[in-house]
Every structure is written in structure tokens, then in C-alpha cells.
Coordinates of C-alpha atoms in Angstrom, one line a residue:
M1 CA -12.5 -10.8 -18.8
L2 CA -8.8 -10.3 -18.0
N3 CA -7.1 -7.2 -19.3
I4 CA -4.1 -7.7 -21.6
T5 CA -2.3 -5.9 -24.5
K6 CA 0.2 -7.1 -27.0
N7 CA 3.0 -5.4 -25.1
F8 CA 2.4 -7.4 -21.9
L9 CA 3.8 -10.7 -23.1
F10 CA 7.1 -8.9 -23.7
V11 CA 7.1 -7.3 -20.3
I12 CA 6.2 -10.5 -18.5
T13 CA 9.0 -12.3 -20.2
I14 CA 11.6 -9.7 -19.2
C15 CA 10.3 -9.8 -15.6
T16 CA 10.5 -13.5 -15.5
I17 CA 14.2 -13.3 -16.3
F18 CA 15.3 -10.4 -14.1
T19 CA 14.4 -9.3 -10.6
G20 CA 13.2 -5.8 -9.7
C21 CA 10.0 -6.0 -11.8
S22 CA 8.7 -2.8 -10.2
R23 CA 11.3 -0.8 -12.2
I24 CA 10.6 -2.7 -15.4
F25 CA 6.8 -2.3 -15.1
S26 CA 7.2 1.5 -14.6
T27 CA 8.2 1.7 -18.3
A28 CA 4.9 0.0 -19.3
V29 CA 2.4 2.1 -17.3
N30 CA 1.7 4.5 -20.1
S31 CA 1.1 1.7 -22.6
N32 CA -2.4 1.2 -21.0
I33 CA -1.8 -2.5 -20.2
N34 CA -4.5 -3.0 -17.6
K35 CA -7.3 -0.7 -18.8
P36 CA -10.6 -2.3 -17.9
T37 CA -12.6 -3.5 -20.9
D38 CA -15.6 -5.0 -19.1
D39 CA -18.1 -2.6 -17.5
E40 CA -19.2 -5.3 -15.1
Q41 CA -15.7 -5.2 -13.5
I42 CA -15.8 -1.4 -12.8
S43 CA -17.2 -0.2 -9.4
K44 CA -20.2 2.0 -9.7
V45 CA -19.9 3.5 -6.3
Y46 CA -16.9 5.7 -7.0
G47 CA -16.6 8.8 -9.2
K48 CA -13.7 9.7 -11.5
A49 CA -10.2 10.0 -10.3
K50 CA -9.0 13.6 -9.8
V51 CA -5.5 15.0 -9.2
V52 CA -5.9 17.1 -6.1
G53 CA -2.2 18.1 -5.6
T54 CA 1.4 17.1 -6.1
I55 CA 3.9 16.0 -3.5
D56 CA 6.1 19.1 -3.3
S57 CA 9.1 17.7 -1.4
N58 CA 12.2 16.4 -3.2
E59 CA 12.8 14.3 -0.1
I60 CA 10.0 12.0 -1.1
T61 CA 11.4 10.3 -4.2
E62 CA 9.4 7.0 -4.0
S63 CA 6.1 7.2 -2.2
S64 CA 5.8 3.5 -1.7
G65 CA 3.1 3.5 1.0
I66 CA 0.5 5.9 2.3
T67 CA -2.0 6.1 5.1
A68 CA -4.3 8.6 6.6
S69 CA -3.7 9.5 10.3
R70 CA -6.3 8.6 12.8
C71 CA -5.0 11.2 15.3
N72 CA -3.7 14.1 13.2
A73 CA -6.6 15.6 11.2
G74 CA -5.8 16.1 7.5
V75 CA -2.4 14.3 7.8
Y76 CA -1.1 11.5 5.6
W77 CA 2.0 9.5 6.3
T78 CA 4.2 8.2 3.5
H79 CA 7.8 6.8 3.1
N80 CA 10.3 6.1 0.5
D81 CA 11.2 2.6 -0.8
S82 CA 14.5 0.9 -0.3
G83 CA 17.9 2.6 -0.3
G84 CA 17.2 5.4 2.2
D85 CA 17.1 6.0 5.9
A86 CA 14.3 4.9 8.2
L87 CA 12.2 8.1 7.6
L88 CA 8.5 8.9 7.6
F89 CA 7.0 12.0 6.0
A90 CA 3.8 13.8 7.0
I91 CA 2.0 15.4 4.1
N92 CA -1.5 16.8 3.5
E93 CA -4.0 15.9 0.8
K94 CA -2.5 18.5 -1.5
G95 CA 0.9 16.9 -1.2
K96 CA 2.5 19.6 0.9
K97 CA 5.1 18.2 3.3
L98 CA 4.4 18.8 7.0
G99 CA 7.4 17.2 8.6
T100 CA 10.1 14.5 8.5
W101 CA 10.6 11.9 11.2
K102 CA 13.4 9.3 11.7
V103 CA 12.0 6.1 13.1
T104 CA 14.0 5.2 16.2
D105 CA 15.4 1.6 16.3
A106 CA 14.3 0.8 12.7
K107 CA 16.1 0.2 9.4
N108 CA 14.8 0.6 5.9
I109 CA 16.0 -2.3 3.8
D110 CA 12.9 -2.4 1.6
W111 CA 9.9 -0.6 3.1
E112 CA 6.8 -1.2 1.0
D113 CA 3.7 -0.1 2.9
I114 CA 2.3 1.7 5.9
A115 CA -0.9 1.5 7.9
A116 CA -2.5 3.6 10.7
F117 CA -4.1 2.1 13.8
K118 CA -6.0 3.6 16.8
D119 CA -6.3 1.4 19.8
E120 CA -9.1 1.1 22.3
K121 CA -7.5 3.7 24.5
G122 CA -7.4 6.2 21.7
K123 CA -3.6 6.0 21.1
C124 CA -2.5 6.0 17.5
F125 CA 0.2 3.9 15.9
L126 CA 1.9 3.5 12.6
Y127 CA 2.8 0.1 11.2
I128 CA 5.6 0.0 8.6
G129 CA 6.0 -3.0 6.3
E130 CA 9.6 -4.0 5.9
I131 CA 8.4 -6.7 3.5
G132 CA 10.1 -6.2 0.2
N133 CA 12.0 -9.3 -1.0
N134 CA 12.6 -9.0 -4.8
K135 CA 15.2 -11.7 -4.9
R136 CA 13.4 -14.0 -2.4
T137 CA 16.5 -14.3 -0.3
R138 CA 15.1 -13.0 3.0
S139 CA 13.4 -15.6 5.1
E140 CA 12.4 -13.2 7.9
M141 CA 10.3 -10.1 7.4
I142 CA 9.7 -7.2 9.8
I143 CA 6.7 -5.0 10.6
Y144 CA 7.6 -1.9 12.7
K145 CA 5.0 -0.6 15.1
V146 CA 5.7 2.9 16.3
A147 CA 3.6 5.5 18.2
E148 CA 2.4 8.1 15.8
P149 CA 4.0 11.5 16.3
K150 CA 1.9 14.5 16.9
V151 CA 2.3 16.9 14.0
S152 CA 2.5 20.6 14.6
V153 CA 3.2 23.7 12.5
A154 CA 6.8 23.8 13.9
D155 CA 7.5 20.4 12.3
K156 CA 7.5 21.8 8.7
D157 CA 11.1 22.9 9.1
S158 CA 12.3 19.3 9.8
S159 CA 14.2 17.6 7.0
I160 CA 16.2 14.5 6.1
K161 CA 19.3 16.3 7.4
K162 CA 17.5 17.5 10.6
P163 CA 14.6 15.1 11.2
N164 CA 12.4 14.8 14.2
K165 CA 12.6 11.5 16.0
T166 CA 9.8 9.0 16.9
E167 CA 9.6 6.9 19.9
S168 CA 11.3 3.5 19.8
A169 CA 9.8 1.2 17.3
E170 CA 8.7 -2.3 18.1
A171 CA 9.9 -4.9 15.6
I172 CA 7.3 -7.6 14.8
K173 CA 9.3 -10.3 13.0
F174 CA 7.6 -13.1 11.0
S175 CA 8.3 -15.7 8.4
Y176 CA 5.9 -17.2 5.8
T177 CA 4.7 -20.7 6.4
D178 CA 5.7 -22.2 3.0
G179 CA 8.7 -20.3 1.6
N180 CA 10.0 -16.9 0.8
Y181 CA 7.8 -14.3 -0.8
D182 CA 8.0 -10.7 -2.1
A183 CA 5.3 -8.4 -0.8
E184 CA 4.3 -4.8 -1.1
T185 CA 0.9 -4.8 0.6
M186 CA 0.4 -4.7 4.3
M187 CA -2.8 -3.7 6.1
V188 CA -4.1 -3.5 9.7
H189 CA -7.7 -4.1 10.6
P190 CA -9.3 -1.9 13.3
N191 CA -9.2 -4.9 15.6
G192 CA -5.4 -5.1 15.3
D193 CA -5.1 -8.0 12.9
I194 CA -2.2 -7.6 10.5
Y195 CA -2.4 -8.8 6.9
V196 CA 0.4 -9.1 4.3
L197 CA -0.5 -9.8 0.6
T198 CA 2.2 -11.2 -1.5
K199 CA 3.2 -9.8 -4.9
S200 CA 3.0 -12.4 -7.6
L201 CA 3.9 -12.1 -11.3
I202 CA 2.3 -15.5 -12.1
G203 CA -0.7 -16.5 -10.2
A204 CA -2.8 -15.2 -7.3
S205 CA -1.6 -13.2 -4.3
E206 CA -1.3 -15.2 -1.1
V207 CA -2.9 -13.6 2.0
F208 CA -1.1 -14.1 5.3
K209 CA -2.3 -13.1 8.8
V210 CA 0.7 -12.1 10.8
G211 CA 0.8 -12.8 14.5
K212 CA 2.4 -15.1 17.1
K213 CA 1.7 -17.8 14.6
T214 CA 1.6 -16.5 11.0
E215 CA -0.9 -18.3 8.8
K216 CA -2.0 -18.3 5.2
V217 CA -5.8 -17.4 5.1
A218 CA -6.5 -17.1 1.4
S219 CA -5.4 -16.7 -2.1
F220 CA -6.6 -13.5 -3.7
S221 CA -6.9 -12.4 -7.4
V222 CA -7.9 -9.2 -9.0
P223 CA -9.5 -8.9 -12.5
A224 CA -6.2 -8.1 -14.3
L225 CA -3.2 -9.8 -15.8
P226 CA -1.1 -10.5 -13.8
N227 CA -3.8 -11.1 -11.2
G228 CA -1.6 -11.0 -8.1
L229 CA 0.9 -8.2 -8.8
L230 CA -0.3 -6.2 -5.9
T231 CA 1.7 -3.1 -4.8
G232 CA -0.3 -1.5 -1.9
G233 CA -3.5 -1.7 0.0
E234 CA -5.5 -0.8 3.1
I235 CA -8.6 -1.8 5.2
S236 CA -11.2 0.9 5.5
P237 CA -11.5 2.7 8.9
D238 CA -14.8 0.8 9.6
G239 CA -13.3 -2.6 8.9
K240 CA -15.9 -3.5 6.3
R241 CA -14.0 -2.9 3.0
L242 CA -10.5 -3.1 1.7
I243 CA -8.7 -1.6 -1.2
V244 CA -5.6 -2.9 -3.1
C245 CA -3.8 -1.6 -6.1
D246 CA -1.4 -2.7 -8.8
Y247 CA 0.6 -0.4 -11.1
F248 CA -2.5 0.6 -13.0
N249 CA -5.8 0.4 -11.1
A250 CA -7.3 -0.1 -7.6
Y251 CA -9.6 -2.9 -6.6
E252 CA -12.1 -3.0 -3.8
I253 CA -13.9 -5.8 -2.0
V254 CA -16.7 -5.5 0.6
L255 CA -17.4 -7.7 3.6
P256 CA -20.8 -9.4 2.9
K257 CA -23.7 -8.6 5.2
G258 CA -24.1 -11.1 8.0
A259 CA -20.4 -12.1 7.8
K260 CA -19.2 -13.5 11.2
K261 CA -15.5 -12.8 10.6
F262 CA -13.5 -10.5 8.5
D263 CA -11.7 -13.3 6.6
E264 CA -14.9 -14.0 4.7
I265 CA -14.1 -10.9 2.7
W266 CA -11.5 -12.8 0.6
N267 CA -14.2 -14.7 -1.1
E268 CA -15.8 -11.6 -2.6
K269 CA -15.4 -10.3 -6.1
P270 CA -13.1 -7.3 -6.5
L271 CA -14.3 -4.4 -8.6
V272 CA -12.0 -2.0 -10.5
I273 CA -11.5 1.6 -9.5
E274 CA -9.7 3.5 -12.2
L275 CA -6.9 5.8 -10.9
G276 CA -5.8 7.5 -14.1
E277 CA -2.2 7.8 -15.2
R278 CA 0.4 7.1 -12.5
K279 CA 4.2 7.0 -13.1
Q280 CA 4.6 3.9 -10.9
G281 CA 1.6 3.2 -8.7
E282 CA 2.5 1.6 -5.4
A283 CA 0.6 3.4 -2.7
I284 CA -3.1 3.7 -1.8
C285 CA -5.2 4.3 1.2
Y286 CA -8.7 5.4 2.4
T287 CA -9.3 8.9 3.7
A288 CA -9.7 9.0 7.5
D289 CA -13.5 9.0 7.1
G290 CA -13.5 6.2 4.5
K291 CA -15.4 8.3 2.0
A292 CA -12.6 8.4 -0.7
I293 CA -9.4 6.8 -1.6
I294 CA -6.0 8.5 -2.1
A295 CA -3.3 7.1 -4.4
T296 CA 0.3 8.3 -5.1
S297 CA 3.2 7.1 -7.3
E298 CA 6.8 6.5 -6.9
K299 CA 9.2 9.0 -8.5
K300 CA 9.6 12.7 -7.4
N301 CA 6.7 15.1 -7.3
S302 CA 4.1 12.4 -7.5
P303 CA 0.5 13.4 -8.1
M304 CA -2.0 13.1 -5.3
I305 CA -4.9 11.2 -6.8
K306 CA -8.3 11.2 -5.1
V307 CA -11.4 9.1 -6.0
E308 CA -14.6 9.9 -4.0
R309 CA -17.5 7.6 -3.2
K310 CA -20.7 8.8 -4.8

């Protein structure tokens, strides 16, 4: 059963007329639009969502993406949405800022998501999704790949005015195969495959695998209305699960046993993981051990929400 309330038709009408739906939907979060009503939709392997901290830095005004470091224990990386500099922020699980880095050779037109990756040699990288396209006027998107900085105690004094600097970022440019899309969800598999899931107000999200030849590999829907309005996501560290979110809840799918390739996961049924109240939920990731998920919101002083596997 899809989830809908009487307020949703008004919101969807407004969003159809105007761009920037993320801002409009933020006013509707507290109206409980997508509260699950069918127990069969809700995942039984996760506990209740808990607020474990609050982002304490006023530099982080729109936590639009988040990922757990694979090389810095206890560190999470987040970034602001559009309108700011090309900056990354290191925080811990409680939301305490650990440092600020300017990404060298990168621009932030509309950063929407971030992913962590560790290669076969043990070197860690961050992928940043320059994939926002509210007006559908951009035909070329960019994913920045940059070596993950080492975080030390001394970095806590860095700031927007005096940031640390990363190594030079590689710009991975790509275009969709069948038109221009808006997207806020980017994920990287442990094998290095990059996925972008489009954000759709009407209809399913389209799943693209980004590479030398970008290809559409699936259409993907979550048990909600809209069913493709995805705002963030990540593949688990073991490569066997993935989590996505919209403004209200999270949704997980699991690779079936005996699967020969990861793309078989898109045929699986997503289950709902309730995240509690968020001001404007756009960021979600797994913890580094894959035993829990972490979610944040845009707006200043976002809560750090944690949901643990049972």
C-alpha cells in the first residue's frame, strides 16, 4: 500500500508548477506524509531511530550528503548543498566538527551526495556527486574523486575562512543516455562501480551506472508516494545491501543469495526503515562496519540519527 495524506495532493501540485521541490517539501515533513501504514513494508531487522547527537557547526547549514570514512576511524564526511564553496567537513557520530577541507580543482554548483571508497591497495577516496539539476538545464554532470584527507586533532581549528586543502580532485564527467535528470543519490560499490539514482516527482527513479559508457540499468521504486523522490543513498561496506532515503524514511534492499552480479539487487523489494522527524532529510549512510545507518538533515544544527541492526 502506498502512503499518502490529504495534504500531499496540494504539495505535488505546487511542485509540478515550480522548481526547487526540496525547499517546498521541507514544509510538509512535519505533516507525516509518508508514515508507513502497512507492517509488511517495515524492516524487522532494524531497531528504533535514535538521535545520538547534533551537528554543532554553523558552517554546516545543509548536510546534503554523508558517508563514513574507511580510513579515519569514527569520522564521517558531509558537505553543504548548492550556493557555497567546494568544502568538505569531517564530523564524528555525535555531530562534532573535526575539520574543514577545501576540495582542490572542484566547484560546488549543486553537490548532492558523497561516498567513501577504499581501493585494493588500501588507499581511501571520497566521491562527491555534483548531480543536482533542479531545472533540468544541465546536460553534463560531474562526480569528483579525491584522495581522502587524514584527519588529526590539529584539524579541528580549520574553518571556512581558513580551510585545509585536499589533493587535486579528478572530475568524472558524464551525461545521461536519454535526457536531462535531477539527482540527489550517488553511491559507489566496493568494486568501484558508480551509481546515480535520479530524483522523480512522478514515477520511479532511474538507475544509471556511470563509467566510460554511462548506461541505465534499472528503474527503482520505493513503497511511498512519490515512489522515486530519492534524496540520498549508499551501498553497504560489504556490497550486499543498499540504503536510500526520501524526505521522510529510509528504504533498504538486499542482494539475493546466489546472485551473480550486483545489479540483480534492483529487482528486490525495498523495506521501510523509519527515521523519525527530520527537518529536511537528504543524507544517509551506513556506519563503517555496516551494522547501523546514520541520517542527517539539511538546515543548521541537524540531528544525527542512528538506527542499529538488531
